[in-house]
């Protein structure tokens, strides 16, 4: 059977009371036409749906739901699912890092794999269909695609500026991940303080040759910035000092600051860095739940928005968050910034996240050619006065999730 014939055979209309195909757009009694796992068309109203139905296209009537693109979680570490609830809160960050490393080293492979699968299911259950997932342990291909969101797996690279460690990392880098539509490759040089300039050069050349997006933890703590400036503080216990090396400078020098780069956290940008990030077109990922977990100071959202830096949302890992649920991250963001336009908040959890993960036009929106990754949120009665305020603040119940037009199997959600 030709691909065209097979697409025609599985063509369906997902009809819903509200269709919200992209930020700021609401269709009442419309539908999303899906075939071959992708969106063919968004039908804006009852009349268009009726005509398509009359033409013989199968209609799946979802009823009183808001149908949206699946949420995009721009930053997680699913491999740390096994550590959920096992790290005491309210530690200094350095003790948390030490405890995390010890627990991760003590966990066996089975524990880590089931933790990863559990976190993947938690994301699906709460309406997330794509995630930027940092992989430091090589577990990327472990969980089957049906029980997981689509993953941009960022292979974490960390040499501690040690030449002996670097050689093996660079050798492994030359072997690409076997990509599918569910599992896509990315690279994550860990953080400015933990990698050598030589490794960053190897990352840059691999990213360029294979067209891979890059994610880096950056400017997370004041200690990180102080250490980069003067080689002082507890970071020195983990890594040899490298005073004067700033993250953004190094990324720029290697041609790694661009639209395919996400900078994770960005809590402490230097004065001119938001502007440099904006002109490069890179994305900053804010993780409200993890931010609150560590009791960080205020996230400098306005400084980024003032100069046009795209802001995406992420959950970070179960080791520093109570739940992996992007609805909760949205609600936390709205509480953190009460003046933020809800449409802007929604785009952080959809289009902007997708762009940061290199999935622009495929994830985070419902438009012709996008993956048919859908979420149906249960509409309350009476209907919310402001759809975007409701979607981003109320953590609405998920009635169903589809990836590539197929329902996520219910046995994957138990
Ligand atoms: Zn992280």
GROMACS .gro file of C-alpha atoms and ligand atoms in nm:
model
  415
    1UNK     CA    1   0.000   0.000   0.000
    2UNK     CA    2   0.137   0.344  -0.087
    3UNK     CA    3   0.193   0.596   0.194
    4UNK     CA    4  -0.078   0.817   0.037
    5UNK     CA    5  -0.329   0.531   0.042
    6UNK     CA    6  -0.246   0.443   0.402
    7UNK     CA    7  -0.281   0.808   0.509
    8UNK     CA    8  -0.620   0.825   0.339
    9UNK     CA    9  -0.735   0.508   0.512
   10UNK     CA   10  -0.665   0.635   0.862
   11UNK     CA   11  -0.789   0.991   0.800
   12UNK     CA   12  -1.000   1.110   1.092
   13UNK     CA   13  -1.145   1.426   1.236
   14UNK     CA   14  -1.101   1.491   1.607
   15UNK     CA   15  -1.395   1.714   1.692
   16UNK     CA   16  -1.407   1.908   2.019
   17UNK     CA   17  -1.599   2.192   2.176
   18UNK     CA   18  -1.283   2.400   2.179
   19UNK     CA   19  -0.982   2.361   1.953
   20UNK     CA   20  -0.677   2.565   2.057
   21UNK     CA   21  -0.429   2.491   1.779
   22UNK     CA   22  -0.170   2.752   1.874
   23UNK     CA   23  -0.117   3.030   2.126
   24UNK     CA   24  -0.396   3.286   2.114
   25UNK     CA   25  -0.625   3.099   1.871
   26UNK     CA   26  -0.953   2.935   1.981
   27UNK     CA   27  -1.200   2.761   1.747
   28UNK     CA   28  -1.543   2.668   1.879
   29UNK     CA   29  -1.691   2.336   1.756
   30UNK     CA   30  -1.401   2.281   1.518
   31UNK     CA   31  -1.191   1.976   1.446
   32UNK     CA   32  -0.839   1.861   1.372
   33UNK     CA   33  -0.802   1.648   1.060
   34UNK     CA   34  -0.535   1.384   1.102
   35UNK     CA   35  -0.390   1.129   0.862
   36UNK     CA   36  -0.071   0.926   0.862
   37UNK     CA   37   0.017   1.049   1.211
   38UNK     CA   38   0.024   1.417   1.119
   39UNK     CA   39  -0.219   1.708   1.114
   40UNK     CA   40  -0.360   1.773   0.767
   41UNK     CA   41  -0.583   2.063   0.851
   42UNK     CA   42  -0.749   2.248   1.138
   43UNK     CA   43  -1.119   2.301   1.069
   44UNK     CA   44  -1.232   2.618   1.244
   45UNK     CA   45  -1.606   2.568   1.284
   46UNK     CA   46  -1.913   2.352   1.274
   47UNK     CA   47  -1.975   2.418   0.903
   48UNK     CA   48  -1.629   2.305   0.795
   49UNK     CA   49  -1.656   1.994   1.012
   50UNK     CA   50  -1.997   1.914   0.862
   51UNK     CA   51  -1.864   1.938   0.508
   52UNK     CA   52  -1.569   1.710   0.589
   53UNK     CA   53  -1.804   1.463   0.758
   54UNK     CA   54  -2.031   1.467   0.453
   55UNK     CA   55  -1.727   1.381   0.242
   56UNK     CA   56  -1.700   1.056   0.437
   57UNK     CA   57  -1.416   1.134   0.676
   58UNK     CA   58  -1.452   0.944   1.004
   59UNK     CA   59  -1.533   1.174   1.297
   60UNK     CA   60  -1.408   1.109   1.650
   61UNK     CA   61  -1.629   1.328   1.866
   62UNK     CA   62  -1.443   1.416   2.187
   63UNK     CA   63  -1.728   1.625   2.324
   64UNK     CA   64  -1.679   1.885   2.596
   65UNK     CA   65  -1.303   1.913   2.589
   66UNK     CA   66  -1.040   2.164   2.490
   67UNK     CA   67  -0.820   1.996   2.231
   68UNK     CA   68  -0.466   2.134   2.221
   69UNK     CA   69  -0.122   2.030   2.105
   70UNK     CA   70   0.057   1.808   2.355
   71UNK     CA   71   0.261   2.004   2.607
   72UNK     CA   72   0.636   2.031   2.553
   73UNK     CA   73   0.864   1.985   2.852
   74UNK     CA   74   1.189   2.153   2.753
   75UNK     CA   75   1.400   2.007   3.034
   76UNK     CA   76   1.393   1.685   3.232
   77UNK     CA   77   1.621   1.405   3.349
   78UNK     CA   78   1.397   1.099   3.324
   79UNK     CA   79   1.684   0.875   3.434
   80UNK     CA   80   1.654   1.028   3.783
   81UNK     CA   81   1.295   0.904   3.825
   82UNK     CA   82   1.422   0.634   4.061
   83UNK     CA   83   1.538   0.904   4.304
   84UNK     CA   84   1.192   1.062   4.342
   85UNK     CA   85   1.134   1.158   4.704
   86UNK     CA   86   1.466   1.015   4.818
   87UNK     CA   87   1.662   1.338   4.853
   88UNK     CA   88   1.588   1.540   5.166
   89UNK     CA   89   1.476   1.895   5.097
   90UNK     CA   90   1.625   2.216   5.228
   91UNK     CA   91   1.985   2.110   5.192
   92UNK     CA   92   2.248   2.345   5.063
   93UNK     CA   93   2.281   2.280   4.687
   94UNK     CA   94   2.629   2.132   4.722
   95UNK     CA   95   2.501   1.868   4.965
   96UNK     CA   96   2.209   1.793   4.734
   97UNK     CA   97   2.451   1.736   4.444
   98UNK     CA   98   2.665   1.504   4.659
   99UNK     CA   99   2.362   1.307   4.780
  100UNK     CA  100   2.229   1.281   4.423
  101UNK     CA  101   2.557   1.143   4.290
  102UNK     CA  102   2.577   0.887   4.573
  103UNK     CA  103   2.218   0.769   4.526
  104UNK     CA  104   2.251   0.749   4.150
  105UNK     CA  105   2.570   0.545   4.180
  106UNK     CA  106   2.403   0.307   4.427
  107UNK     CA  107   2.091   0.250   4.213
  108UNK     CA  108   2.094  -0.064   3.997
  109UNK     CA  109   2.006  -0.065   3.627
  110UNK     CA  110   1.658  -0.211   3.681
  111UNK     CA  111   1.570   0.058   3.934
  112UNK     CA  112   1.690   0.334   3.703
  113UNK     CA  113   1.503   0.193   3.404
  114UNK     CA  114   1.174   0.157   3.588
  115UNK     CA  115   1.215   0.508   3.731
  116UNK     CA  116   1.265   0.641   3.379
  117UNK     CA  117   0.956   0.460   3.250
  118UNK     CA  118   0.750   0.584   3.546
  119UNK     CA  119   0.852   0.946   3.487
  120UNK     CA  120   0.773   0.909   3.116
  121UNK     CA  121   0.424   0.783   3.202
  122UNK     CA  122   0.374   1.068   3.450
  123UNK     CA  123   0.443   1.315   3.170
  124UNK     CA  124   0.201   1.143   2.931
  125UNK     CA  125  -0.071   1.127   3.195
  126UNK     CA  126  -0.046   1.500   3.247
  127UNK     CA  127  -0.057   1.586   2.876
  128UNK     CA  128   0.310   1.614   2.778
  129UNK     CA  129   0.394   1.455   2.444
  130UNK     CA  130   0.750   1.582   2.388
  131UNK     CA  131   1.039   1.624   2.630
  132UNK     CA  132   1.399   1.739   2.626
  133UNK     CA  133   1.558   1.461   2.829
  134UNK     CA  134   1.915   1.473   2.958
  135UNK     CA  135   2.077   1.128   2.945
  136UNK     CA  136   2.399   1.081   3.139
  137UNK     CA  137   2.375   0.704   3.182
  138UNK     CA  138   2.307   0.585   2.827
  139UNK     CA  139   1.954   0.468   2.911
  140UNK     CA  140   1.808   0.654   2.612
  141UNK     CA  141   1.679   0.356   2.420
  142UNK     CA  142   1.552   0.163   2.722
  143UNK     CA  143   1.181   0.241   2.738
  144UNK     CA  144   0.960   0.155   2.441
  145UNK     CA  145   0.812   0.443   2.244
  146UNK     CA  146   0.446   0.377   2.320
  147UNK     CA  147   0.470   0.449   2.692
  148UNK     CA  148   0.686   0.757   2.655
  149UNK     CA  149   0.651   1.106   2.517
  150UNK     CA  150   0.865   1.179   2.215
  151UNK     CA  151   1.210   1.248   2.348
  152UNK     CA  152   1.490   1.473   2.235
  153UNK     CA  153   1.759   1.281   2.421
  154UNK     CA  154   2.046   1.512   2.502
  155UNK     CA  155   2.353   1.298   2.563
  156UNK     CA  156   2.521   1.452   2.865
  157UNK     CA  157   2.892   1.516   2.823
  158UNK     CA  158   3.105   1.590   3.126
  159UNK     CA  159   3.483   1.551   3.138
  160UNK     CA  160   3.560   1.754   3.451
  161UNK     CA  161   3.832   1.908   3.232
  162UNK     CA  162   4.024   1.582   3.254
  163UNK     CA  163   4.196   1.477   2.930
  164UNK     CA  164   4.176   1.105   3.013
  165UNK     CA  165   3.797   1.117   3.059
  166UNK     CA  166   3.761   1.333   2.751
  167UNK     CA  167   3.912   1.082   2.506
  168UNK     CA  168   3.645   0.820   2.577
  169UNK     CA  169   3.365   1.077   2.564
  170UNK     CA  170   3.479   1.211   2.227
  171UNK     CA  171   3.507   0.856   2.090
  172UNK     CA  172   3.151   0.775   2.203
  173UNK     CA  173   3.027   1.098   2.048
  174UNK     CA  174   3.118   0.974   1.703
  175UNK     CA  175   2.852   0.701   1.727
  176UNK     CA  176   2.510   0.856   1.659
  177UNK     CA  177   2.197   0.755   1.845
  178UNK     CA  178   1.959   0.551   1.627
  179UNK     CA  179   1.689   0.812   1.572
  180UNK     CA  180   1.317   0.758   1.520
  181UNK     CA  181   1.022   0.999   1.532
  182UNK     CA  182   0.999   0.915   1.902
  183UNK     CA  183   1.366   0.929   1.992
  184UNK     CA  184   1.576   1.215   1.862
  185UNK     CA  185   1.935   1.296   1.942
  186UNK     CA  186   2.079   1.607   2.104
  187UNK     CA  187   2.397   1.694   2.291
  188UNK     CA  188   2.435   1.838   2.639
  189UNK     CA  189   2.773   1.968   2.741
  190UNK     CA  190   2.688   1.960   3.112
  191UNK     CA  191   2.768   2.310   3.240
  192UNK     CA  192   3.029   2.583   3.198
  193UNK     CA  193   3.214   2.472   3.512
  194UNK     CA  194   3.235   2.103   3.433
  195UNK     CA  195   3.360   2.074   3.077
  196UNK     CA  196   3.683   2.159   2.900
  197UNK     CA  197   3.718   2.392   2.606
  198UNK     CA  198   3.843   2.096   2.402
  199UNK     CA  199   3.527   1.897   2.472
  200UNK     CA  200   3.314   2.198   2.382
  201UNK     CA  201   3.500   2.216   2.049
  202UNK     CA  202   3.422   1.847   1.984
  203UNK     CA  203   3.056   1.906   2.073
  204UNK     CA  204   3.042   2.204   1.838
  205UNK     CA  205   3.182   2.011   1.547
  206UNK     CA  206   2.955   1.709   1.607
  207UNK     CA  207   2.649   1.932   1.647
  208UNK     CA  208   2.734   2.112   1.324
  209UNK     CA  209   2.800   1.799   1.118
  210UNK     CA  210   2.495   1.606   1.243
  211UNK     CA  211   2.266   1.910   1.281
  212UNK     CA  212   2.199   1.838   1.651
  213UNK     CA  213   2.048   2.075   1.905
  214UNK     CA  214   2.242   2.150   2.221
  215UNK     CA  215   2.128   2.202   2.581
  216UNK     CA  216   2.343   2.327   2.866
  217UNK     CA  217   2.280   2.395   3.235
  218UNK     CA  218   2.383   2.755   3.275
  219UNK     CA  219   2.398   3.028   3.542
  220UNK     CA  220   2.195   2.821   3.786
  221UNK     CA  221   2.346   2.943   4.114
  222UNK     CA  222   2.534   3.250   4.236
  223UNK     CA  223   2.812   3.010   4.342
  224UNK     CA  224   2.853   2.899   3.980
  225UNK     CA  225   2.893   3.256   3.859
  226UNK     CA  226   3.137   3.345   4.141
  227UNK     CA  227   3.340   3.035   4.071
  228UNK     CA  228   3.360   3.112   3.699
  229UNK     CA  229   3.467   3.467   3.780
  230UNK     CA  230   3.728   3.389   4.042
  231UNK     CA  231   3.768   3.014   4.091
  232UNK     CA  232   3.627   3.040   4.442
  233UNK     CA  233   3.380   2.830   4.641
  234UNK     CA  234   3.270   2.469   4.676
  235UNK     CA  235   3.271   2.395   4.303
  236UNK     CA  236   3.648   2.354   4.338
  237UNK     CA  237   3.591   2.031   4.531
  238UNK     CA  238   3.438   1.874   4.220
  239UNK     CA  239   3.625   2.049   3.940
  240UNK     CA  240   3.965   2.213   3.894
  241UNK     CA  241   3.936   2.592   3.878
  242UNK     CA  242   3.902   2.769   3.545
  243UNK     CA  243   3.872   3.134   3.638
  244UNK     CA  244   3.761   3.364   3.360
  245UNK     CA  245   3.570   3.104   3.160
  246UNK     CA  246   3.213   3.223   3.120
  247UNK     CA  247   2.946   3.000   2.974
  248UNK     CA  248   2.808   3.238   2.714
  249UNK     CA  249   3.156   3.345   2.601
  250UNK     CA  250   3.260   2.984   2.550
  251UNK     CA  251   2.941   2.895   2.362
  252UNK     CA  252   2.979   3.199   2.137
  253UNK     CA  253   3.344   3.123   2.071
  254UNK     CA  254   3.253   2.774   1.951
  255UNK     CA  255   2.954   2.886   1.747
  256UNK     CA  256   2.722   2.704   1.985
  257UNK     CA  257   2.497   2.993   2.082
  258UNK     CA  258   2.218   2.983   1.826
  259UNK     CA  259   1.852   2.892   1.768
  260UNK     CA  260   1.923   2.523   1.830
  261UNK     CA  261   2.060   2.592   2.179
  262UNK     CA  262   1.869   2.583   2.506
  263UNK     CA  263   2.018   2.729   2.821
  264UNK     CA  264   1.873   2.564   3.128
  265UNK     CA  265   1.789   2.772   3.438
  266UNK     CA  266   1.969   3.102   3.359
  267UNK     CA  267   1.895   3.238   3.705
  268UNK     CA  268   2.198   3.467   3.717
  269UNK     CA  269   2.276   3.620   3.377
  270UNK     CA  270   2.545   3.885   3.365
  271UNK     CA  271   2.437   4.232   3.254
  272UNK     CA  272   2.478   4.190   2.877
  273UNK     CA  273   2.397   3.820   2.846
  274UNK     CA  274   2.018   3.837   2.788
  275UNK     CA  275   2.079   4.062   2.488
  276UNK     CA  276   2.345   3.828   2.347
  277UNK     CA  277   2.116   3.528   2.393
  278UNK     CA  278   1.832   3.712   2.221
  279UNK     CA  279   2.039   3.811   1.921
  280UNK     CA  280   2.164   3.454   1.883
  281UNK     CA  281   1.804   3.325   1.898
  282UNK     CA  282   1.879   3.078   2.178
  283UNK     CA  283   1.612   2.971   2.428
  284UNK     CA  284   1.624   2.990   2.808
  285UNK     CA  285   1.439   2.717   3.000
  286UNK     CA  286   1.281   2.806   3.333
  287UNK     CA  287   1.180   2.521   3.566
  288UNK     CA  288   0.938   2.670   3.822
  289UNK     CA  289   0.894   2.356   4.036
  290UNK     CA  290   1.266   2.288   4.064
  291UNK     CA  291   1.330   2.659   4.120
  292UNK     CA  292   1.090   2.654   4.416
  293UNK     CA  293   1.234   2.325   4.546
  294UNK     CA  294   1.577   2.485   4.582
  295UNK     CA  295   1.425   2.810   4.713
  296UNK     CA  296   1.610   3.010   4.449
  297UNK     CA  297   1.577   3.388   4.433
  298UNK     CA  298   1.345   3.552   4.179
  299UNK     CA  299   1.390   3.428   3.821
  300UNK     CA  300   1.485   3.732   3.605
  301UNK     CA  301   1.198   3.675   3.360
  302UNK     CA  302   1.145   4.041   3.278
  303UNK     CA  303   1.511   4.096   3.190
  304UNK     CA  304   1.481   3.820   2.932
  305UNK     CA  305   1.142   3.924   2.796
  306UNK     CA  306   1.250   4.289   2.766
  307UNK     CA  307   1.511   4.196   2.506
  308UNK     CA  308   1.313   3.918   2.337
  309UNK     CA  309   1.470   3.598   2.474
  310UNK     CA  310   1.233   3.303   2.412
  311UNK     CA  311   1.144   3.141   2.745
  312UNK     CA  312   1.047   2.773   2.755
  313UNK     CA  313   0.927   2.570   3.054
  314UNK     CA  314   1.062   2.249   3.200
  315UNK     CA  315   1.009   2.024   3.498
  316UNK     CA  316   1.374   1.934   3.567
  317UNK     CA  317   1.403   1.596   3.741
  318UNK     CA  318   1.209   1.404   4.003
  319UNK     CA  319   1.512   1.452   4.228
  320UNK     CA  320   1.428   1.823   4.258
  321UNK     CA  321   1.056   1.840   4.189
  322UNK     CA  322   0.748   1.689   4.350
  323UNK     CA  323   0.582   1.589   4.021
  324UNK     CA  324   0.663   1.579   3.651
  325UNK     CA  325   0.356   1.764   3.532
  326UNK     CA  326   0.372   2.058   3.293
  327UNK     CA  327   0.023   2.173   3.398
  328UNK     CA  328   0.166   2.228   3.744
  329UNK     CA  329   0.470   2.412   3.602
  330UNK     CA  330   0.234   2.644   3.416
  331UNK     CA  331   0.032   2.710   3.731
  332UNK     CA  332   0.350   2.775   3.930
  333UNK     CA  333   0.472   3.014   3.660
  334UNK     CA  334   0.143   3.206   3.674
  335UNK     CA  335   0.171   3.234   4.053
  336UNK     CA  336   0.535   3.337   4.030
  337UNK     CA  337   0.454   3.608   3.774
  338UNK     CA  338   0.091   3.719   3.821
  339UNK     CA  339   0.126   3.989   3.554
  340UNK     CA  340   0.241   3.746   3.284
  341UNK     CA  341   0.005   3.717   2.986
  342UNK     CA  342  -0.147   3.364   3.002
  343UNK     CA  343  -0.103   3.327   2.626
  344UNK     CA  344   0.268   3.387   2.669
  345UNK     CA  345   0.276   3.128   2.948
  346UNK     CA  346   0.101   2.876   2.723
  347UNK     CA  347   0.346   2.935   2.440
  348UNK     CA  348   0.637   2.869   2.681
  349UNK     CA  349   0.492   2.521   2.739
  350UNK     CA  350   0.419   2.455   2.371
  351UNK     CA  351   0.563   2.646   2.073
  352UNK     CA  352   0.868   2.795   2.243
  353UNK     CA  353   0.962   2.464   2.403
  354UNK     CA  354   0.926   2.289   2.067
  355UNK     CA  355   1.146   2.547   1.901
  356UNK     CA  356   1.413   2.503   2.169
  357UNK     CA  357   1.410   2.127   2.112
  358UNK     CA  358   1.448   2.173   1.737
  359UNK     CA  359   1.088   2.058   1.680
  360UNK     CA  360   0.940   2.380   1.549
  361UNK     CA  361   0.636   2.313   1.333
  362UNK     CA  362   0.627   1.947   1.438
  363UNK     CA  363   0.544   1.975   1.809
  364UNK     CA  364   0.381   2.243   2.022
  365UNK     CA  365   0.119   2.345   1.764
  366UNK     CA  366  -0.158   2.194   1.554
  367UNK     CA  367  -0.099   2.300   1.196
  368UNK     CA  368  -0.062   2.120   0.864
  369UNK     CA  369   0.245   1.897   0.881
  370UNK     CA  370   0.273   1.895   1.262
  371UNK     CA  371   0.272   1.564   1.443
  372UNK     CA  372  -0.080   1.473   1.554
  373UNK     CA  373   0.021   1.489   1.920
  374UNK     CA  374  -0.295   1.595   2.098
  375UNK     CA  375  -0.430   1.645   2.448
  376UNK     CA  376  -0.795   1.672   2.544
  377UNK     CA  377  -0.852   1.872   2.862
  378UNK     CA  378  -1.189   1.836   3.032
  379UNK     CA  379  -1.392   2.157   3.011
  380UNK     CA  380  -1.573   2.266   3.327
  381UNK     CA  381  -1.930   2.392   3.340
  382UNK     CA  382  -1.986   2.680   3.317
  383UNK     CA  383  -1.719   2.732   3.053
  384UNK     CA  384  -1.419   2.939   3.162
  385UNK     CA  385  -1.443   3.306   3.069
  386UNK     CA  386  -1.079   3.314   2.955
  387UNK     CA  387  -0.955   2.993   2.796
  388UNK     CA  388  -0.585   3.078   2.833
  389UNK     CA  389  -0.614   3.181   3.194
  390UNK     CA  390  -0.798   2.855   3.270
  391UNK     CA  391  -0.557   2.633   3.075
  392UNK     CA  392  -0.247   2.779   3.237
  393UNK     CA  393  -0.368   2.831   3.594
  394UNK     CA  394  -0.617   2.553   3.667
  395UNK     CA  395  -0.419   2.237   3.579
  396UNK     CA  396  -0.726   2.093   3.402
  397UNK     CA  397  -0.792   1.717   3.400
  398UNK     CA  398  -0.661   1.524   3.100
  399UNK     CA  399  -0.933   1.324   2.920
  400UNK     CA  400  -0.701   1.173   2.658
  401UNK     CA  401  -0.358   1.197   2.497
  402UNK     CA  402  -0.260   1.099   2.142
  403UNK     CA  403   0.082   1.067   1.985
  404UNK     CA  404   0.091   1.057   1.605
  405UNK     CA  405  -0.290   1.039   1.608
  406UNK     CA  406  -0.292   0.720   1.818
  407UNK     CA  407  -0.428   0.717   2.170
  408UNK     CA  408  -0.162   0.660   2.429
  409UNK     CA  409  -0.252   0.307   2.540
  410UNK     CA  410  -0.435   0.302   2.868
  411UNK     CA  411  -0.208   0.025   2.996
  412UNK     CA  412   0.080   0.269   2.958
  413UNK     CA  413  -0.095   0.501   3.199
  414UNK     CA  414  -0.143   0.265   3.492
  415LIG    ZN1  415   1.868   1.980   3.493
   0.00000   0.00000   0.00000
